Coordinates of C-alpha atoms in Angstrom, one line a residue:
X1 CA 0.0 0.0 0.0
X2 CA 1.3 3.4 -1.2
X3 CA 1.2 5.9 1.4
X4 CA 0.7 9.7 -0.6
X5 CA 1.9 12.9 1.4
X6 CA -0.5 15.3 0.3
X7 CA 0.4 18.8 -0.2
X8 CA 0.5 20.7 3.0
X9 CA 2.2 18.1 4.4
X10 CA 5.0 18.3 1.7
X11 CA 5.3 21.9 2.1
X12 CA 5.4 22.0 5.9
X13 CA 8.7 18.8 5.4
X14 CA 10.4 21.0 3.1
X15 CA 10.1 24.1 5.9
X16 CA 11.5 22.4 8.0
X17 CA 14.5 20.9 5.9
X18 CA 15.0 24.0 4.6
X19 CA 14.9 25.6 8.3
X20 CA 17.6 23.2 9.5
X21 CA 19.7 23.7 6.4
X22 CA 19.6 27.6 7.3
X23 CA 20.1 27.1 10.9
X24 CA 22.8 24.9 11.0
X25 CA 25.2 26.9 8.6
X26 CA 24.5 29.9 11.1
X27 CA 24.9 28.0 14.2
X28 CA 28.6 27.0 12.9
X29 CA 29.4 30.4 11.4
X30 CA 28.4 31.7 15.5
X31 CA 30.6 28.5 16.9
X32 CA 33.4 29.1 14.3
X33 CA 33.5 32.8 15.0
X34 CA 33.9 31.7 19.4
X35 CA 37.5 30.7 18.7
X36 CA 40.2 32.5 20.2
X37 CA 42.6 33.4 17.4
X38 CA 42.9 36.8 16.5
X39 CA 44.0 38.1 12.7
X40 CA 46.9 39.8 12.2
X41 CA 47.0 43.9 11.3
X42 CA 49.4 43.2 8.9
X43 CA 50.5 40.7 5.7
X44 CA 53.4 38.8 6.7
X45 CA 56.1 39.0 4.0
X46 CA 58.8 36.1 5.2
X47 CA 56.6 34.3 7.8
X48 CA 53.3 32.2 6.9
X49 CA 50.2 33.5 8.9
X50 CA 49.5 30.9 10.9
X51 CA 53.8 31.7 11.7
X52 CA 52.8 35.3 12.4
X53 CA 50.2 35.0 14.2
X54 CA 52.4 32.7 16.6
X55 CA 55.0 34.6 16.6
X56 CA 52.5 37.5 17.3
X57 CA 51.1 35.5 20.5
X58 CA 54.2 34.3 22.4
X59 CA 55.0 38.1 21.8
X60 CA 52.3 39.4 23.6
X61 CA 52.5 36.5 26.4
X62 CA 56.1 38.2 27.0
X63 CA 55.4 41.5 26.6
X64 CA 51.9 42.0 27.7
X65 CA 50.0 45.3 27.6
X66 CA 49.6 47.0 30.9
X67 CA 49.8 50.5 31.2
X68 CA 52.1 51.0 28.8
X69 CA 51.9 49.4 25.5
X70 CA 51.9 45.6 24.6
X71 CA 54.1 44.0 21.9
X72 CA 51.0 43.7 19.8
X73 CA 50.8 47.3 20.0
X74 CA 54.4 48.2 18.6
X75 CA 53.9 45.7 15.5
X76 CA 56.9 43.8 17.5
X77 CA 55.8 41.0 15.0
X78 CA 55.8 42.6 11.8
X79 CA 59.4 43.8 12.8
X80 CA 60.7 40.1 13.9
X81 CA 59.4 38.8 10.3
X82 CA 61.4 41.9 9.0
X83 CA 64.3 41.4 10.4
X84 CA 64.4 37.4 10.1
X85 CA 63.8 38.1 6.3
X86 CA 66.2 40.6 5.7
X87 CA 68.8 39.9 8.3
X88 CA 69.2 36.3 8.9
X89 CA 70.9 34.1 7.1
X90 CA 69.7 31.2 5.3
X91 CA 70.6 28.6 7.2
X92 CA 69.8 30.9 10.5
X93 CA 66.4 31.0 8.8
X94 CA 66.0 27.8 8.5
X95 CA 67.0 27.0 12.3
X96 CA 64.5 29.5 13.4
X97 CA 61.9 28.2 11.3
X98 CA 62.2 24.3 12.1
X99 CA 62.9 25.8 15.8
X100 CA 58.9 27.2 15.4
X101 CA 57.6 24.1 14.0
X102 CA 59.0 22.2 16.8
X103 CA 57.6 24.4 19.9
X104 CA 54.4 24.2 17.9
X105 CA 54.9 20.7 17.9
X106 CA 55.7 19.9 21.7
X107 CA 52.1 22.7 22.2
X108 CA 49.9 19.8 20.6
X109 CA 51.9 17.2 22.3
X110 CA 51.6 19.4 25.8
X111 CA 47.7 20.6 25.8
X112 CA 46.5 19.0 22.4
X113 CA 46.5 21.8 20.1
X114 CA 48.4 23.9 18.1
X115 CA 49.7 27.0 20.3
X116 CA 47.6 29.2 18.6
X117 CA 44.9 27.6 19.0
X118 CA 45.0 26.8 22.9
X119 CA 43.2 29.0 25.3
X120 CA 45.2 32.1 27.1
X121 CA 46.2 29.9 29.9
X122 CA 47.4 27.1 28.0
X123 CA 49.6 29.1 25.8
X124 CA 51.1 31.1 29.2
X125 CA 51.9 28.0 31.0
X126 CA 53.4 26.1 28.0
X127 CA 55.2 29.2 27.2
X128 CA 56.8 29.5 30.7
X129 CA 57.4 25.7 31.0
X130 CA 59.4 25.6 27.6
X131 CA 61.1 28.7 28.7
X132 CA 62.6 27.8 31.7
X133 CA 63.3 24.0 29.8
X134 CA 65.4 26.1 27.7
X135 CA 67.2 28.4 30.0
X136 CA 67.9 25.2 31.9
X137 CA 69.3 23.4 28.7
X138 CA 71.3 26.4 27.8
X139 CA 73.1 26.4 31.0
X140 CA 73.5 22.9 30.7
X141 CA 75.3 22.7 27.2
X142 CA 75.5 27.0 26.3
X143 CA 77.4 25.8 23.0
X144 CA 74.3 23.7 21.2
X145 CA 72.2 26.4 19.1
X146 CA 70.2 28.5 21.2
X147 CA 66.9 27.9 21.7
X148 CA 63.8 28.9 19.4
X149 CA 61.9 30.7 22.5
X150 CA 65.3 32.1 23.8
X151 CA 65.5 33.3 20.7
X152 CA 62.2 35.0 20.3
X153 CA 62.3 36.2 23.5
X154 CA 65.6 38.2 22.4
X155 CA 63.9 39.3 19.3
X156 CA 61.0 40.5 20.7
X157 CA 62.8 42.3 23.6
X158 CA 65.2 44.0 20.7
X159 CA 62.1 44.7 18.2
X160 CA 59.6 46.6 21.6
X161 CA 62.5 48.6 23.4
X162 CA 64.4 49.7 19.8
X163 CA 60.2 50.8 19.4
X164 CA 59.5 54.4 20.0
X165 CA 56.5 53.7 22.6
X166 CA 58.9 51.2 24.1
X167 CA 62.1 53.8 24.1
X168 CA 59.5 56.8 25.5
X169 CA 57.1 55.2 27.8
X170 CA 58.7 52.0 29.4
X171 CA 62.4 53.3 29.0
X172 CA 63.7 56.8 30.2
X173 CA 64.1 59.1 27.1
X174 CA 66.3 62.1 27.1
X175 CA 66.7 63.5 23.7
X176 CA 69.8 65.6 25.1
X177 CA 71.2 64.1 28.5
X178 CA 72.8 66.3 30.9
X179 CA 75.8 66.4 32.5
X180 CA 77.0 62.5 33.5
X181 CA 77.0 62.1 37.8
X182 CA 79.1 58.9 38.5
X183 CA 77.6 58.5 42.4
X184 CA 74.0 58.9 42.5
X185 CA 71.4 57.1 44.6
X186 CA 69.5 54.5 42.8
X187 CA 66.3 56.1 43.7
X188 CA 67.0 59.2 42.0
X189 CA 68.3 57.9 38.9
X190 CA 64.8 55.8 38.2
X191 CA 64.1 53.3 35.1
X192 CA 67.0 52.2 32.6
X193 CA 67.7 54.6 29.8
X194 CA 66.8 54.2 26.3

């Protein structure tokens, strides 16, 4: 026995399906759009973005913005995948390249996904973990190759306080110094100079 669907019936099945097919592509679309990782302000010309935006993190989680600006804020990125295009080497390059891919390699292996893609306090602890790993290491053996996050760290340090918000609001800045005083109190002569 044939069973017929007349037509109100048919029209009211193909709401719905339709109605789900709608709904479901905007349901991922909002789920898609909850992820963590934010885009870059900038096209990376020696980097990849996913590289970038890495690189941009573990900036940020060194540098952080406080009161005074972040290293997200001085483009400390952009300036990193400047200077490791222009400046490096090829086979330094390389080293710093396979030395990315393997600290985005040990993320998944720590907390299960790539570093960019792990929460805030995921990417801080992991950070800090591999950090000390590798300041540990480097006392251990100082003349192996130096460390992708030691190295990082030392670009990103160079690239914020050679910045001018990092040389005018974290650092003193005197455009014309005075007179040099060998002996003065510590308290009086305040923050490093740029």
């Amino acid at each position: 026995m044939e069973t017929l669907i007349d037509r109100r019936e048919a029209i009211r099945k193909t709401a719905m399906m339709l109605g789900v097919a709608v709904c479901s592509s905007a349901l991922m679309s909002i789920l898609e759009s909850c992820r963590n990782t934010p885009a870059l302000n900038y096209k990376p010309v020696f980097f990849t973005e996913d590289q970038a935006l890495l690189i941009s993190q573990a900036a940020e989680i060194i540098i952080p913005r406080t009161d005074t600006p972040g290293a997200t804020d001085v483009g400390v990125s952009q300036f990193i995948d400047l200077l490791v295009k222009n400046c490096y080497k090829e086979e330094d390059q390389k080293l710093f390249l396979d030395g990315m891919k393997e600290f985005d390699e040990m993320a998944i292996r720590a907390f299960g996904d790539r570093f960019v893609e792990g929460s805030p306090e995921e990417q801080v602890k992991y950070l800090k973990q591999v950090h000390d790993d590798a300041v540990n290491a480097e006392k251990a053996k100082p003349s192996t190759p130096r460390p992708f996050i030691l190295k990082l760290k030392q670009l990103t340090m160079f690239a914020f306080f050679t910045s001018e918000p990092g040389a005018t609001k974290v650092l003193q800045y005197n455009q014309v110094p005075g007179a040099y005083h060998g002996c003065v109190p510590l308290s009086e002569a305040g923050k490093t100079w740029a």
